[in-house]
Amino acid sequence: MNLMKSILFAGAVAIAGTAASASTVQNLSYANIHGQNVRITASPVGVLGSAVPSNGREVWAGAFTMTNLANAAEQFLAFCLDVRAAIQQNGFYTETDNPFAGGHDISGRVGDLQRLFDTGFQTVFDKIEAADVTKNLFAAAFQVAAWEILYEDDPANYDASNGDFAISNANVVTQANSFLGNLGGTVTQKWDLTFLQKSDAQGNPTVTGQNLVTGSPAAPIPLPAAGWLLIGGLGALAALRRRRAAA
């Protein structure tokens, strides 16, 4: 099963299933990493756990293909919210509106993060699905753009090369700033965002491990080959959300 099929059908159902109950715990693994290393040259105090060294700090930026270990057919792409923590293999996650468990507050940034997905994620998704030669660059740039939205104190002046949060990789900066500059542009695909809090097996938030954000399609993706599959996936998604609303 390719990523297009799994994210539209099984992946969407997996995320919606989490939404049906905030206490639902998912055991997730990751593979098929898309991205590249970037060098952080500035970040707010505490984001990296210590001051940024004078020569910067190298971290990995990009997308993970996540798999639900309870059903290997359920896969979806996810991006990191943290810079400090590392993603853990076979980790437990719960859906949350507060993915830092009382730590860094992102509530004021969700609107721009939503616009980033709606205007840019389709491009990244298509490149990963097609195994395009630029997929790692675009995945890394999308991740950096998300970090810029989360950690830049001046949302009126997003710039991945300058300010409270910055990196030094020229190509990634250029593409990240392109994503950021297009936040008010044309919506290429609406996505319902889901925030996943790293937790223990009982669903209690933990301070170790990477918190994640992912998206499921909120409206048809303009790809004819996926049309009927998309309808089935969205139908299941809508049914699960109605169940949540009735609970």
GROMACS .gro file of C-alpha atoms in nm:
model
  247
    1MET     CA    1   0.000   0.000   0.000
    2ASN     CA    2   0.152   0.334  -0.101
    3LEU     CA    3   0.154   0.641   0.122
    4MET     CA    4  -0.125   0.811  -0.073
    5LYS     CA    5  -0.361   0.524  -0.003
    6SER     CA    6  -0.263   0.479   0.360
    7ILE     CA    7  -0.281   0.845   0.457
    8LEU     CA    8  -0.617   0.900   0.286
    9PHE     CA    9  -0.784   0.588   0.414
   10ALA     CA   10  -0.618   0.405   0.701
   11GLY     CA   11  -0.419   0.708   0.820
   12ALA     CA   12  -0.721   0.937   0.830
   13VAL     CA   13  -0.920   0.677   1.020
   14ALA     CA   14  -0.635   0.629   1.266
   15ILE     CA   15  -0.619   0.997   1.351
   16ALA     CA   16  -0.996   1.030   1.367
   17GLY     CA   17  -1.005   0.729   1.596
   18THR     CA   18  -0.770   0.908   1.830
   19ALA     CA   19  -0.996   1.211   1.820
   20ALA     CA   20  -1.291   1.001   1.926
   21SER     CA   21  -1.146   0.979   2.275
   22ALA     CA   22  -0.879   1.205   2.421
   23SER     CA   23  -0.768   0.917   2.646
   24THR     CA   24  -0.702   0.680   2.354
   25VAL     CA   25  -0.335   0.581   2.348
   26GLN     CA   26  -0.165   0.495   2.020
   27ASN     CA   27   0.159   0.301   1.997
   28LEU     CA   28   0.346   0.443   1.697
   29SER     CA   29   0.668   0.361   1.516
   30TYR     CA   30   0.840   0.565   1.248
   31ALA     CA   31   1.023   0.492   0.924
   32ASN     CA   32   1.083   0.642   0.580
   33ILE     CA   33   1.234   0.963   0.713
   34HIS     CA   34   1.217   1.252   0.466
   35GLY     CA   35   1.439   1.555   0.531
   36GLN     CA   36   1.793   1.658   0.614
   37ASN     CA   37   2.013   1.800   0.887
   38VAL     CA   38   1.998   2.175   0.951
   39ARG     CA   39   2.210   2.395   1.174
   40ILE     CA   40   2.021   2.608   1.427
   41THR     CA   41   2.193   2.941   1.487
   42ALA     CA   42   1.934   3.100   1.719
   43SER     CA   43   1.648   2.977   1.937
   44PRO     CA   44   1.454   3.108   2.238
   45VAL     CA   45   1.593   3.022   2.581
   46GLY     CA   46   1.495   2.669   2.684
   47VAL     CA   47   1.391   2.546   2.340
   48LEU     CA   48   1.713   2.352   2.291
   49GLY     CA   49   1.761   2.288   2.662
   50SER     CA   50   2.072   2.508   2.666
   51ALA     CA   51   2.218   2.811   2.490
   52VAL     CA   52   2.292   2.773   2.119
   53PRO     CA   53   2.668   2.717   2.071
   54SER     CA   54   2.856   2.986   1.881
   55ASN     CA   55   2.887   2.755   1.581
   56GLY     CA   56   2.520   2.651   1.601
   57ARG     CA   57   2.364   2.314   1.672
   58GLU     CA   58   2.285   2.055   1.409
   59VAL     CA   59   1.944   1.884   1.425
   60TRP     CA   60   1.740   1.676   1.183
   61ALA     CA   61   1.439   1.844   1.018
   62GLY     CA   62   1.171   1.680   0.809
   63ALA     CA   63   0.875   1.440   0.802
   64PHE     CA   64   0.832   1.095   0.951
   65THR     CA   65   0.610   0.822   0.814
   66MET     CA   66   0.434   0.705   1.131
   67THR     CA   67   0.277   0.360   1.162
   68ASN     CA   68   0.016   0.248   1.413
   69LEU     CA   69   0.161  -0.072   1.561
   70ALA     CA   70  -0.190  -0.201   1.629
   71ASN     CA   71  -0.258  -0.191   1.253
   72ALA     CA   72   0.041  -0.161   1.022
   73ALA     CA   73  -0.184  -0.044   0.736
   74GLU     CA   74  -0.251   0.280   0.924
   75GLN     CA   75   0.021   0.528   0.827
   76PHE     CA   76   0.049   0.907   0.814
   77LEU     CA   77   0.311   1.180   0.781
   78ALA     CA   78   0.401   1.375   1.094
   79PHE     CA   79   0.629   1.667   1.177
   80CYS     CA   80   0.803   1.753   1.504
   81LEU     CA   81   0.686   2.029   1.733
   82ASP     CA   82   0.993   2.021   1.959
   83VAL     CA   83   1.349   2.102   1.871
   84ARG     CA   84   1.501   1.980   2.195
   85ALA     CA   85   1.353   1.630   2.225
   86ALA     CA   86   1.422   1.336   1.995
   87ILE     CA   87   1.152   1.116   1.847
   88GLN     CA   88   1.130   0.773   2.005
   89GLN     CA   89   1.070   0.448   1.823
   90ASN     CA   90   0.762   0.250   1.934
   91GLY     CA   91   0.639   0.543   2.143
   92PHE     CA   92   0.298   0.602   2.301
   93TYR     CA   93   0.097   0.911   2.203
   94THR     CA   94  -0.236   1.072   2.288
   95GLU     CA   95  -0.423   1.342   2.099
   96THR     CA   96  -0.420   1.679   2.275
   97ASP     CA   97  -0.489   2.050   2.228
   98ASN     CA   98  -0.186   2.126   2.449
   99PRO     CA   99   0.102   1.917   2.310
  100PHE     CA  100   0.362   2.051   2.551
  101ALA     CA  101   0.175   1.941   2.865
  102GLY     CA  102   0.172   2.285   3.024
  103GLY     CA  103   0.513   2.387   2.886
  104HIS     CA  104   0.559   2.598   2.573
  105ASP     CA  105   0.219   2.745   2.482
  106ILE     CA  106   0.144   2.720   2.109
  107SER     CA  107  -0.223   2.820   2.127
  108GLY     CA  108  -0.155   3.159   1.966
  109ARG     CA  109   0.033   2.998   1.677
  110VAL     CA  110  -0.210   2.729   1.569
  111GLY     CA  111  -0.375   2.962   1.316
  112ASP     CA  112  -0.051   3.018   1.125
  113LEU     CA  113   0.042   2.651   1.157
  114GLN     CA  114  -0.296   2.566   1.003
  115ARG     CA  115  -0.230   2.810   0.717
  116LEU     CA  116   0.113   2.653   0.664
  117PHE     CA  117  -0.049   2.313   0.617
  118ASP     CA  118  -0.331   2.444   0.398
  119THR     CA  119  -0.099   2.633   0.162
  120GLY     CA  120   0.216   2.419   0.167
  121PHE     CA  121   0.172   2.063   0.289
  122GLN     CA  122   0.015   1.936  -0.034
  123THR     CA  123   0.335   2.026  -0.219
  124VAL     CA  124   0.549   1.837   0.032
  125PHE     CA  125   0.310   1.543   0.032
  126ASP     CA  126   0.313   1.517  -0.347
  127LYS     CA  127   0.693   1.527  -0.362
  128ILE     CA  128   0.725   1.252  -0.101
  129GLU     CA  129   0.461   1.039  -0.272
  130ALA     CA  130   0.636   1.078  -0.608
  131ALA     CA  131   0.985   1.023  -0.458
  132ASP     CA  132   1.083   1.354  -0.616
  133VAL     CA  133   1.454   1.440  -0.594
  134THR     CA  134   1.369   1.756  -0.398
  135LYS     CA  135   1.144   1.584  -0.141
  136ASN     CA  136   1.402   1.599   0.140
  137LEU     CA  137   1.465   1.969   0.084
  138PHE     CA  138   1.094   2.051   0.085
  139ALA     CA  139   1.022   1.830   0.389
  140ALA     CA  140   1.307   1.993   0.584
  141ALA     CA  141   1.194   2.341   0.479
  142PHE     CA  142   0.834   2.269   0.585
  143GLN     CA  143   0.960   2.151   0.924
  144VAL     CA  144   1.175   2.462   0.968
  145ALA     CA  145   0.879   2.683   0.869
  146ALA     CA  146   0.671   2.512   1.139
  147TRP     CA  147   0.944   2.572   1.398
  148GLU     CA  148   0.968   2.934   1.291
  149ILE     CA  149   0.594   2.977   1.348
  150LEU     CA  150   0.615   2.809   1.689
  151TYR     CA  151   0.927   2.981   1.823
  152GLU     CA  152   0.955   3.323   1.658
  153ASP     CA  153   0.831   3.593   1.900
  154ASP     CA  154   0.741   3.833   1.617
  155PRO     CA  155   0.488   3.659   1.389
  156ALA     CA  156   0.475   3.967   1.168
  157ASN     CA  157   0.834   3.904   1.060
  158TYR     CA  158   0.885   3.535   0.994
  159ASP     CA  159   1.236   3.471   0.859
  160ALA     CA  160   1.404   3.133   0.897
  161SER     CA  161   1.750   3.295   0.877
  162ASN     CA  162   1.702   3.566   1.140
  163GLY     CA  163   1.524   3.649   1.465
  164ASP     CA  164   1.443   3.440   1.773
  165PHE     CA  165   1.464   3.116   1.578
  166ALA     CA  166   1.701   3.077   1.283
  167ILE     CA  167   1.900   2.825   1.081
  168SER     CA  168   2.194   2.871   0.846
  169ASN     CA  169   2.124   2.626   0.559
  170ALA     CA  170   2.070   2.853   0.258
  171ASN     CA  171   1.855   2.625   0.040
  172VAL     CA  172   1.633   2.522   0.331
  173VAL     CA  173   1.598   2.885   0.442
  174THR     CA  174   1.491   2.993   0.092
  175GLN     CA  175   1.221   2.727   0.066
  176ALA     CA  176   1.108   2.771   0.429
  177ASN     CA  177   1.068   3.145   0.374
  178SER     CA  178   0.873   3.070   0.057
  179PHE     CA  179   0.630   2.861   0.262
  180LEU     CA  180   0.609   3.134   0.527
  181GLY     CA  181   0.562   3.410   0.271
  182ASN     CA  182   0.267   3.223   0.123
  183LEU     CA  183   0.067   3.179   0.446
  184GLY     CA  184  -0.195   3.418   0.311
  185GLY     CA  185  -0.188   3.265  -0.036
  186THR     CA  186  -0.400   3.012  -0.220
  187VAL     CA  187  -0.521   2.713  -0.019
  188THR     CA  188  -0.412   2.404  -0.209
  189GLN     CA  189  -0.574   2.156   0.031
  190LYS     CA  190  -0.751   2.193   0.365
  191TRP     CA  191  -0.611   1.973   0.642
  192ASP     CA  192  -0.751   1.890   0.987
  193LEU     CA  193  -0.458   1.914   1.226
  194THR     CA  194  -0.400   1.666   1.507
  195PHE     CA  195  -0.146   1.727   1.783
  196LEU     CA  196   0.007   1.419   1.942
  197GLN     CA  197   0.151   1.437   2.294
  198LYS     CA  198   0.423   1.189   2.388
  199SER     CA  199   0.286   0.983   2.675
  200ASP     CA  200   0.332   0.663   2.867
  201ALA     CA  201   0.128   0.349   2.799
  202GLN     CA  202  -0.149   0.480   3.026
  203GLY     CA  203  -0.179   0.809   2.839
  204ASN     CA  204  -0.001   1.026   3.096
  205PRO     CA  205   0.206   1.306   2.931
  206THR     CA  206   0.583   1.267   2.953
  207VAL     CA  207   0.859   1.527   2.930
  208THR     CA  208   1.081   1.305   2.717
  209GLY     CA  209   1.019   1.225   2.353
  210GLN     CA  210   0.900   1.426   2.057
  211ASN     CA  211   0.553   1.580   2.031
  212LEU     CA  212   0.408   1.571   1.679
  213VAL     CA  213   0.162   1.737   1.444
  214THR     CA  214  -0.009   1.568   1.151
  215GLY     CA  215  -0.299   1.638   0.920
  216SER     CA  216  -0.585   1.446   0.762
  217PRO     CA  217  -0.763   1.573   0.449
  218ALA     CA  218  -1.060   1.799   0.521
  219ALA     CA  219  -1.165   1.819   0.154
  220PRO     CA  220  -1.086   1.624  -0.164
  221ILE     CA  221  -0.728   1.629  -0.286
  222PRO     CA  222  -0.729   1.715  -0.661
  223LEU     CA  223  -0.576   1.385  -0.770
  224PRO     CA  224  -0.816   1.181  -0.989
  225ALA     CA  225  -0.644   0.848  -0.921
  226ALA     CA  226  -0.715   0.883  -0.550
  227GLY     CA  227  -1.072   1.005  -0.586
  228TRP     CA  228  -1.275   0.701  -0.483
  229LEU     CA  229  -1.032   0.608  -0.209
  230LEU     CA  230  -1.051   0.960  -0.071
  231ILE     CA  231  -1.430   0.946  -0.057
  232GLY     CA  232  -1.414   0.626   0.147
  233GLY     CA  233  -1.152   0.767   0.384
  234LEU     CA  234  -1.338   1.091   0.443
  235GLY     CA  235  -1.662   0.902   0.499
  236ALA     CA  236  -1.501   0.701   0.777
  237LEU     CA  237  -1.347   1.018   0.918
  238ALA     CA  238  -1.683   1.197   0.924
  239ALA     CA  239  -1.853   0.902   1.091
  240LEU     CA  240  -1.596   0.889   1.368
  241ARG     CA  241  -1.626   1.263   1.427
  242ARG     CA  242  -2.005   1.234   1.455
  243ARG     CA  243  -1.949   0.962   1.713
  244ARG     CA  244  -1.718   1.197   1.904
  245ALA     CA  245  -1.974   1.477   1.894
  246ALA     CA  246  -2.244   1.245   2.025
  247ALA     CA  247  -2.027   1.122   2.313
   0.00000   0.00000   0.00000
